[in-house]
Coordinates of C-alpha atoms and ligand atoms in Angstrom, one line a residue:
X19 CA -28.5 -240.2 49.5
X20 CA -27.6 -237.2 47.6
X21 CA -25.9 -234.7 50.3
X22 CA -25.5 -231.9 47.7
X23 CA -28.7 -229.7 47.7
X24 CA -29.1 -227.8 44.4
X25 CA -29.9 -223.8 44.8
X26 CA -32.8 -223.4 42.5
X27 CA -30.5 -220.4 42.0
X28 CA -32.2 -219.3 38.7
X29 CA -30.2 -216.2 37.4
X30 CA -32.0 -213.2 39.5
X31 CA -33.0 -209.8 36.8
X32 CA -30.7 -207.5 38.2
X33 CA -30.8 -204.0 37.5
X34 CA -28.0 -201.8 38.9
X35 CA -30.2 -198.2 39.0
X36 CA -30.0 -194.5 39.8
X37 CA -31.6 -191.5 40.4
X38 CA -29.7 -188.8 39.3
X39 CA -30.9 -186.1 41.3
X40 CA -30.4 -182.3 40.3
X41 CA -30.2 -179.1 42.8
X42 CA -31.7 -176.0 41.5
X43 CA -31.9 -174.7 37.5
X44 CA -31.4 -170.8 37.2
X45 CA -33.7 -169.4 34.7
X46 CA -30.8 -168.1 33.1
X47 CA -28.7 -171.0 33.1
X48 CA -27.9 -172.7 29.4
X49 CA -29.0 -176.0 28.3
X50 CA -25.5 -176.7 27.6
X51 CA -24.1 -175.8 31.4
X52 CA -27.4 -178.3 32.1
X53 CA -26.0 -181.1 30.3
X54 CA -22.7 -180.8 31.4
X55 CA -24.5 -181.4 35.1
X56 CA -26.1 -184.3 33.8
X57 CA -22.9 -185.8 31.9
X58 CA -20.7 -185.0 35.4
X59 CA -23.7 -187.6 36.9
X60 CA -23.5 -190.0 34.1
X61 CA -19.8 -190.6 34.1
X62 CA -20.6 -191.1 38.0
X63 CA -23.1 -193.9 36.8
X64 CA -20.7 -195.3 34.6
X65 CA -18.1 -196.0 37.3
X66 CA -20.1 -197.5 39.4
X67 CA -22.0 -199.4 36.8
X68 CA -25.2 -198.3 37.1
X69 CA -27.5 -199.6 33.6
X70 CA -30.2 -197.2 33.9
X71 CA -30.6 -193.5 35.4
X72 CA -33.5 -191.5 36.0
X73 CA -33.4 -188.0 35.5
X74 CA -35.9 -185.4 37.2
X75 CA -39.2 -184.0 35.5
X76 CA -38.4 -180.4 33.7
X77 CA -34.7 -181.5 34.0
X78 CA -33.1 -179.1 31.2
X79 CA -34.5 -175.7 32.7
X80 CA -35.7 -174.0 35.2
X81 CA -39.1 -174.6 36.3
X82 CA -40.9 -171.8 34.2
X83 CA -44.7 -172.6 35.4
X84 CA -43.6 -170.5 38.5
X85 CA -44.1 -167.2 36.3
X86 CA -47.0 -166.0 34.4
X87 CA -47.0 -165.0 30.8
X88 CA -49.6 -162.9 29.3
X89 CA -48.6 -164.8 25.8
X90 CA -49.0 -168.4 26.2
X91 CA -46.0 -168.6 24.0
X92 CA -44.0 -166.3 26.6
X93 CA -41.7 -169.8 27.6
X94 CA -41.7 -171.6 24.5
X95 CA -37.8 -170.7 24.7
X96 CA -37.6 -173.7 27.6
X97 CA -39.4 -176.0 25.8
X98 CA -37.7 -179.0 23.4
X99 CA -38.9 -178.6 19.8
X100 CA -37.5 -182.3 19.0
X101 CA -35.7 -184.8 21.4
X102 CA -32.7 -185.3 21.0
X103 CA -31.5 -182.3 19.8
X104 CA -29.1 -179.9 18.7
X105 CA -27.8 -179.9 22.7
X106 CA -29.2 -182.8 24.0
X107 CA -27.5 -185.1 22.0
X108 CA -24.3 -185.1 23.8
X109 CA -26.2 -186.5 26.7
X110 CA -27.8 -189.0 24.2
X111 CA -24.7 -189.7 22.5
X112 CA -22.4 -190.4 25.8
X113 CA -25.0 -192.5 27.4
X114 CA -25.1 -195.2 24.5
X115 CA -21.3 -195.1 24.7
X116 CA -21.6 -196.2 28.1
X117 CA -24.6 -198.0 27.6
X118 CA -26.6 -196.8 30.2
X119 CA -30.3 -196.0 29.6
X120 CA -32.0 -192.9 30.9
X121 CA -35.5 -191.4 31.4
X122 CA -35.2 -187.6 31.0
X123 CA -38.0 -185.2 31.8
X124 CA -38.6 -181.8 29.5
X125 CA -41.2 -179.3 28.5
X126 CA -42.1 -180.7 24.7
X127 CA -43.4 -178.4 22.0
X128 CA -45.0 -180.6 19.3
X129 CA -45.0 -179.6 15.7
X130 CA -48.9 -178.8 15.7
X131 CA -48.5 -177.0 19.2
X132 CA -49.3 -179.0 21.7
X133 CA -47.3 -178.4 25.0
X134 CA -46.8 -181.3 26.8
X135 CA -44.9 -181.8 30.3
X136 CA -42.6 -184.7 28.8
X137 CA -40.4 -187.8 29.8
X138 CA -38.3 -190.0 27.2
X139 CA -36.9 -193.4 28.1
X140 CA -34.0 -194.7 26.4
X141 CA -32.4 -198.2 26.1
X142 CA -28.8 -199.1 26.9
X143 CA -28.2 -199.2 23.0
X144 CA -29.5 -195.6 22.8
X145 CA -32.9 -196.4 21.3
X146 CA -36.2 -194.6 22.5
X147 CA -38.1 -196.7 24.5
X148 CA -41.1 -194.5 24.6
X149 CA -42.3 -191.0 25.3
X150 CA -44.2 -190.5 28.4
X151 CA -46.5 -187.2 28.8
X152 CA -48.3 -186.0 32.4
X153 CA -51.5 -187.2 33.1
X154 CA -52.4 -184.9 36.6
X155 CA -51.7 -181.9 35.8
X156 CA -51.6 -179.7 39.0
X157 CA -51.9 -175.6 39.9
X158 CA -54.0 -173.0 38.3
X159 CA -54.9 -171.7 34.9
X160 CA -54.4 -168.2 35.5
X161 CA -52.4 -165.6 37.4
X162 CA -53.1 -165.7 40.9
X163 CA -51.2 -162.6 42.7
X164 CA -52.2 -163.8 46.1
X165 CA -49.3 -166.6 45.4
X166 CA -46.0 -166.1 46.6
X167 CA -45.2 -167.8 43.4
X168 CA -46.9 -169.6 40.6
X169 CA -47.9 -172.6 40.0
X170 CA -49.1 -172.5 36.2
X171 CA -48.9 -176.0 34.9
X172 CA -52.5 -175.9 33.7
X173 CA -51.8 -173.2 31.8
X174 CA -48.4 -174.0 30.0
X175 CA -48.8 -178.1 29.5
X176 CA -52.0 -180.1 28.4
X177 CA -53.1 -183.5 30.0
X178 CA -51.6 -186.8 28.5
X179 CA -54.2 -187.9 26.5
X180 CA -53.0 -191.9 26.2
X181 CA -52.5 -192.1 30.0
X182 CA -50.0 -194.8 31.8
X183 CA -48.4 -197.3 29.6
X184 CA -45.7 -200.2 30.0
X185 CA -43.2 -201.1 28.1
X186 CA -40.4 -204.4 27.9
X187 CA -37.3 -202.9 28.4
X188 CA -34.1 -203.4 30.5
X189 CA -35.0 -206.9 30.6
X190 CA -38.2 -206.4 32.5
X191 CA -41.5 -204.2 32.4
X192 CA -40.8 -200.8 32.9
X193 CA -43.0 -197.2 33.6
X194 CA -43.0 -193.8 33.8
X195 CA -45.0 -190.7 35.6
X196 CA -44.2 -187.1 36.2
X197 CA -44.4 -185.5 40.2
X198 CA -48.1 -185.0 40.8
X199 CA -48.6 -188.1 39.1
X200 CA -46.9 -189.6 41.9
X201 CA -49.7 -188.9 44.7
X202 CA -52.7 -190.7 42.9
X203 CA -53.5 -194.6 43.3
X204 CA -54.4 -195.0 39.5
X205 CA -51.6 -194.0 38.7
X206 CA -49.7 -197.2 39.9
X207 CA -52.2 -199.1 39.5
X208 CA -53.0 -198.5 36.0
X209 CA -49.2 -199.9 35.5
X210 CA -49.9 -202.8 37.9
X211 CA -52.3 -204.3 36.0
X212 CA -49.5 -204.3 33.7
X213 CA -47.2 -206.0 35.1
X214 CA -45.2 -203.4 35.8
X215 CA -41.8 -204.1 37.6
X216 CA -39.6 -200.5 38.0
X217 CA -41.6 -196.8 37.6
X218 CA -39.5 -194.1 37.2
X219 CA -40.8 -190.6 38.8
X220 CA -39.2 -187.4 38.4
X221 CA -40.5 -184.6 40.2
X222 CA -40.1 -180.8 41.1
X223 CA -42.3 -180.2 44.0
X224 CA -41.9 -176.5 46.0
X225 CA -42.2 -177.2 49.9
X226 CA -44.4 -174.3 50.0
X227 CA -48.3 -175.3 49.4
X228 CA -49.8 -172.0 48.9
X229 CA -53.7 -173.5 49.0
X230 CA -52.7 -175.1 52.7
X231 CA -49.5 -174.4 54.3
X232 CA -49.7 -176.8 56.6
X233 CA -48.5 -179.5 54.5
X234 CA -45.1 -177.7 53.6
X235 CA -44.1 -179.6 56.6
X236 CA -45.5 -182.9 55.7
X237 CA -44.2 -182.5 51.9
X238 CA -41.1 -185.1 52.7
X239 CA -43.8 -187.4 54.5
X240 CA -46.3 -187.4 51.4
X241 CA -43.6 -187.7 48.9
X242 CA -42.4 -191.2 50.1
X243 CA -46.1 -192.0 51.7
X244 CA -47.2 -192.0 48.0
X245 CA -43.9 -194.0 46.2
X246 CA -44.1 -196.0 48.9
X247 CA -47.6 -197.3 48.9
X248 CA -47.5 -197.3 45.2
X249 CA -44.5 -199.7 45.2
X250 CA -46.3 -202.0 48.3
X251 CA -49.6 -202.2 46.9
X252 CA -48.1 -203.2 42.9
X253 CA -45.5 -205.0 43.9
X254 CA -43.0 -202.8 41.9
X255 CA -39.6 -201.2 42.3
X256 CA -40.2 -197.2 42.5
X257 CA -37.6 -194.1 41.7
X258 CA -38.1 -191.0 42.9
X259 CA -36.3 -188.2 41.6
X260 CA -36.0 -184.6 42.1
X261 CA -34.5 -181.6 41.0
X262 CA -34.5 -180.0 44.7
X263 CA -32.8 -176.6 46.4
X264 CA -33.7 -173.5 46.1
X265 CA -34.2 -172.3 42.4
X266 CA -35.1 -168.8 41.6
X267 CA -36.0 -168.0 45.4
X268 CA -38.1 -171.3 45.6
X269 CA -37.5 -174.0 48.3
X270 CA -38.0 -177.4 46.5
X271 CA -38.1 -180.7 48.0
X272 CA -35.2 -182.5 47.4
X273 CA -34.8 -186.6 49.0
X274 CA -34.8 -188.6 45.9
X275 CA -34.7 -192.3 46.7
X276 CA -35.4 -196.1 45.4
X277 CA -38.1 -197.9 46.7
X278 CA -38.4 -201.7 46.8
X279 CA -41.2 -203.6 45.5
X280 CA -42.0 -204.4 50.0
X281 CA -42.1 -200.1 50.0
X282 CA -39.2 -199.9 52.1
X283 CA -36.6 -197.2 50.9
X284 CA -33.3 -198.7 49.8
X285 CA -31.6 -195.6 48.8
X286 CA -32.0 -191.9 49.2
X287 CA -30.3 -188.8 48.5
X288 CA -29.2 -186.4 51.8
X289 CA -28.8 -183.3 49.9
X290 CA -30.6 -180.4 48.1
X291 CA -28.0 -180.9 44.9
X292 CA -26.3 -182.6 42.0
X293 CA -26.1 -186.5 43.3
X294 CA -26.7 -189.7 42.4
X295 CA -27.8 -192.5 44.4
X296 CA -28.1 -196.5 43.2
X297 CA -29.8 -199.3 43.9
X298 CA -29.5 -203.3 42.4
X299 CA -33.0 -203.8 42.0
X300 CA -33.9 -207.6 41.5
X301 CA -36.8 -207.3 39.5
X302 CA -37.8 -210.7 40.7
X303 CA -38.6 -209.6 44.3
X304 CA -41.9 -207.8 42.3
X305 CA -43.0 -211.5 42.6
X306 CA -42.6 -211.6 46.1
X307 CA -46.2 -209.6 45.8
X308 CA -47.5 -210.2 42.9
X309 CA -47.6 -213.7 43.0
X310 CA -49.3 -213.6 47.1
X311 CA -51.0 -210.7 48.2
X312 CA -51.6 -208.2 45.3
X313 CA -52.7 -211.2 43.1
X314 CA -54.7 -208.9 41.1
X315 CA -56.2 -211.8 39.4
X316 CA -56.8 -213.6 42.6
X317 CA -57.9 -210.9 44.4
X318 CA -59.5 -208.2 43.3
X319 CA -62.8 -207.1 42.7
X320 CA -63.8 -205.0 39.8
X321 CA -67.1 -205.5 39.5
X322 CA -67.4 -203.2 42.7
X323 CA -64.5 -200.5 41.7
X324 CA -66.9 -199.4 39.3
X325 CA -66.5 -195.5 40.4
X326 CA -62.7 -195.7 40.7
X327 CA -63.0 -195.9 36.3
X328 CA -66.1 -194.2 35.9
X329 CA -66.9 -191.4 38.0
X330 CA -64.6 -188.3 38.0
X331 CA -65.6 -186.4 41.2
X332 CA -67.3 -187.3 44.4
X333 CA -71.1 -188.1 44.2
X334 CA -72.4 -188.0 48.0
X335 CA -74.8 -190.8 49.1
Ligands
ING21 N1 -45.5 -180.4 41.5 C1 -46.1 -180.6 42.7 C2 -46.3 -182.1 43.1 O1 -47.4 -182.7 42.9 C3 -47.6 -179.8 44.3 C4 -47.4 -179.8 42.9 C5 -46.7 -179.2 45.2 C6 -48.6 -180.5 44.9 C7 -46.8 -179.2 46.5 C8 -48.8 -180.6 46.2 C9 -47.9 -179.9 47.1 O2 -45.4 -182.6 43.6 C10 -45.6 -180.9 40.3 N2 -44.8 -180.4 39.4 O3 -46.5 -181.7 40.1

């Protein structure tokens, strides 16, 4: 009888990732003393040969939505007009030399003026992936005094208006969303049903909640309650990343981290700054889920999810 068992040891997809987690952005602070933070994290990457780095949403400034403008166009200085550009292509540039892909978040000015709260993903080879724009766009419209500080993101970036795609890339199925994205079930599951395998999530959340204080304590709970879940429930690998500290006189919530596809955390950052923590994620453990208990195709029901789709607001019995 044969005594040698063979491993159905079929080669496992995996990805050596990062989150490359960012401490405050003075409002002052140049886009090329910004790059040279987010180089000083790549060559990190490099050396301990990391394939793919997420960077944090609004990752080039400061986070301007936090003061109000009379003139709409009173920030278009921290927005990207294209991407790369003139200073971003160092970043661009060094990454395909070390062929590590990114997702970078930035403010995006379009050529017919549309302001957009942006992400880009690039490949290994330095090739765009896609472009990734906010769907829940959170805060306030206009200037509200009562505020210790703003929150204007309604008024400086529109809503996505193609929603939550997936693309093939880094030999899987890959996605992206942007901080407040992060706390709605659609969100992940709108990439579920795509198979996705790894979501990239860069955030910049203040721990102070002017509408309820009571959750500034809670906001390290809810940020991993929400990646978490989202990762359990779609059976995908999750990265959370922040730019954290206190910027311009704002505490923001730092504790970037990588989620497995079971929602347990398998890396996380412990400070308020510049670091970058990594994680081989075995895309293959998404099957773990997919293929048992969030067999979508098994499993779910549709047919009676009708509202989740179709009804934007609650409608009492
Ligand atoms: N920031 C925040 C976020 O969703 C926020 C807005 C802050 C919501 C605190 C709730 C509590 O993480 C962004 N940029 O969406």
């Amino acid at each position: 009888m044969a005594n040698s068992t063979v491993k159905n040891s079929s080669p496992k997809r995996s990805l050596r990732v990062a989150a490359g987690q960012l401490g405050p952005i003075g409002k002052d602070e140049t886009r090329a003393e910004v790059i040279d933070r987010l180089l000083a994290l790549l060559d990190e990457a490099a050396d301990r040969k990391v394939e793919l780095v997420a960077f944090p949403e609004l990752a080039l400034t400061t986070f301007f939505p936090r003061w109000y403008t009379e003139d709409i166009g009173g920030h278009d200085h921290y927005y990207e007009k294209e991407m790369p550009g003139p200073e971003t292509k160092r970043l661009f540039d060094a990454a395909a030399s070390y062929g590590i892909g990114f997702s970078l978040g930035y403010a995006e000015l379009t050529p017919d003026g549309h302001r957009y709260n942006t992400q880009i993903l690039v490949e290994r080879d330095g090739t765009e992936v896609a472009k990734f724009r906010k769907v829940h766009i959170p805060g306030h419209e206009q200037d509200e005094p009562w505020r210790p500080f703003q929150h204007l993101e309604r008024r400086y970036f529109e809503e996505s208006p193609e929603g939550f795609s997936v693309w093939p890339a880094f030999d899987g199925l890959v996605g992206l969303a942007t901080c407040n994205d992060r706390r709605w079930p659609e969100t992940y599951r709108e990439m579920g049903l795509q198979g996705v395998e790894l979501i990239m999530i860069g955030y910049n959340t203040p721990v102070h909640y002017a509408p309820d204080p009571v959750q500034n304590a809670l906001q390290g709970f809810h940020n991993h309650l929400c990646m978490q879940a989202g990762a359990y429930q779609n059976g995908t690998w999750v990265v959370g990343v922040a730019k954290g500290g206190i910027e311009e006189g704002v505490e923001s919530l730092a504790q970037s981290a990588i989620y497995a596809p079971s929602g347990q955390i398998v890396a996380q950052a412990i400070s308020n700054g510049d670091e970058l923590i990594v994680a081989d994620c075995d895309l293959d453990w998404c099957n773990k889920y997919k293929e048992t208990l969030f067999d979508f195709a098994r499993y779910r029901r549709p047919e009676v999810y009708q509202r989740i789709a179709n009804q934007k607001g609650v409608v009492e019995p």
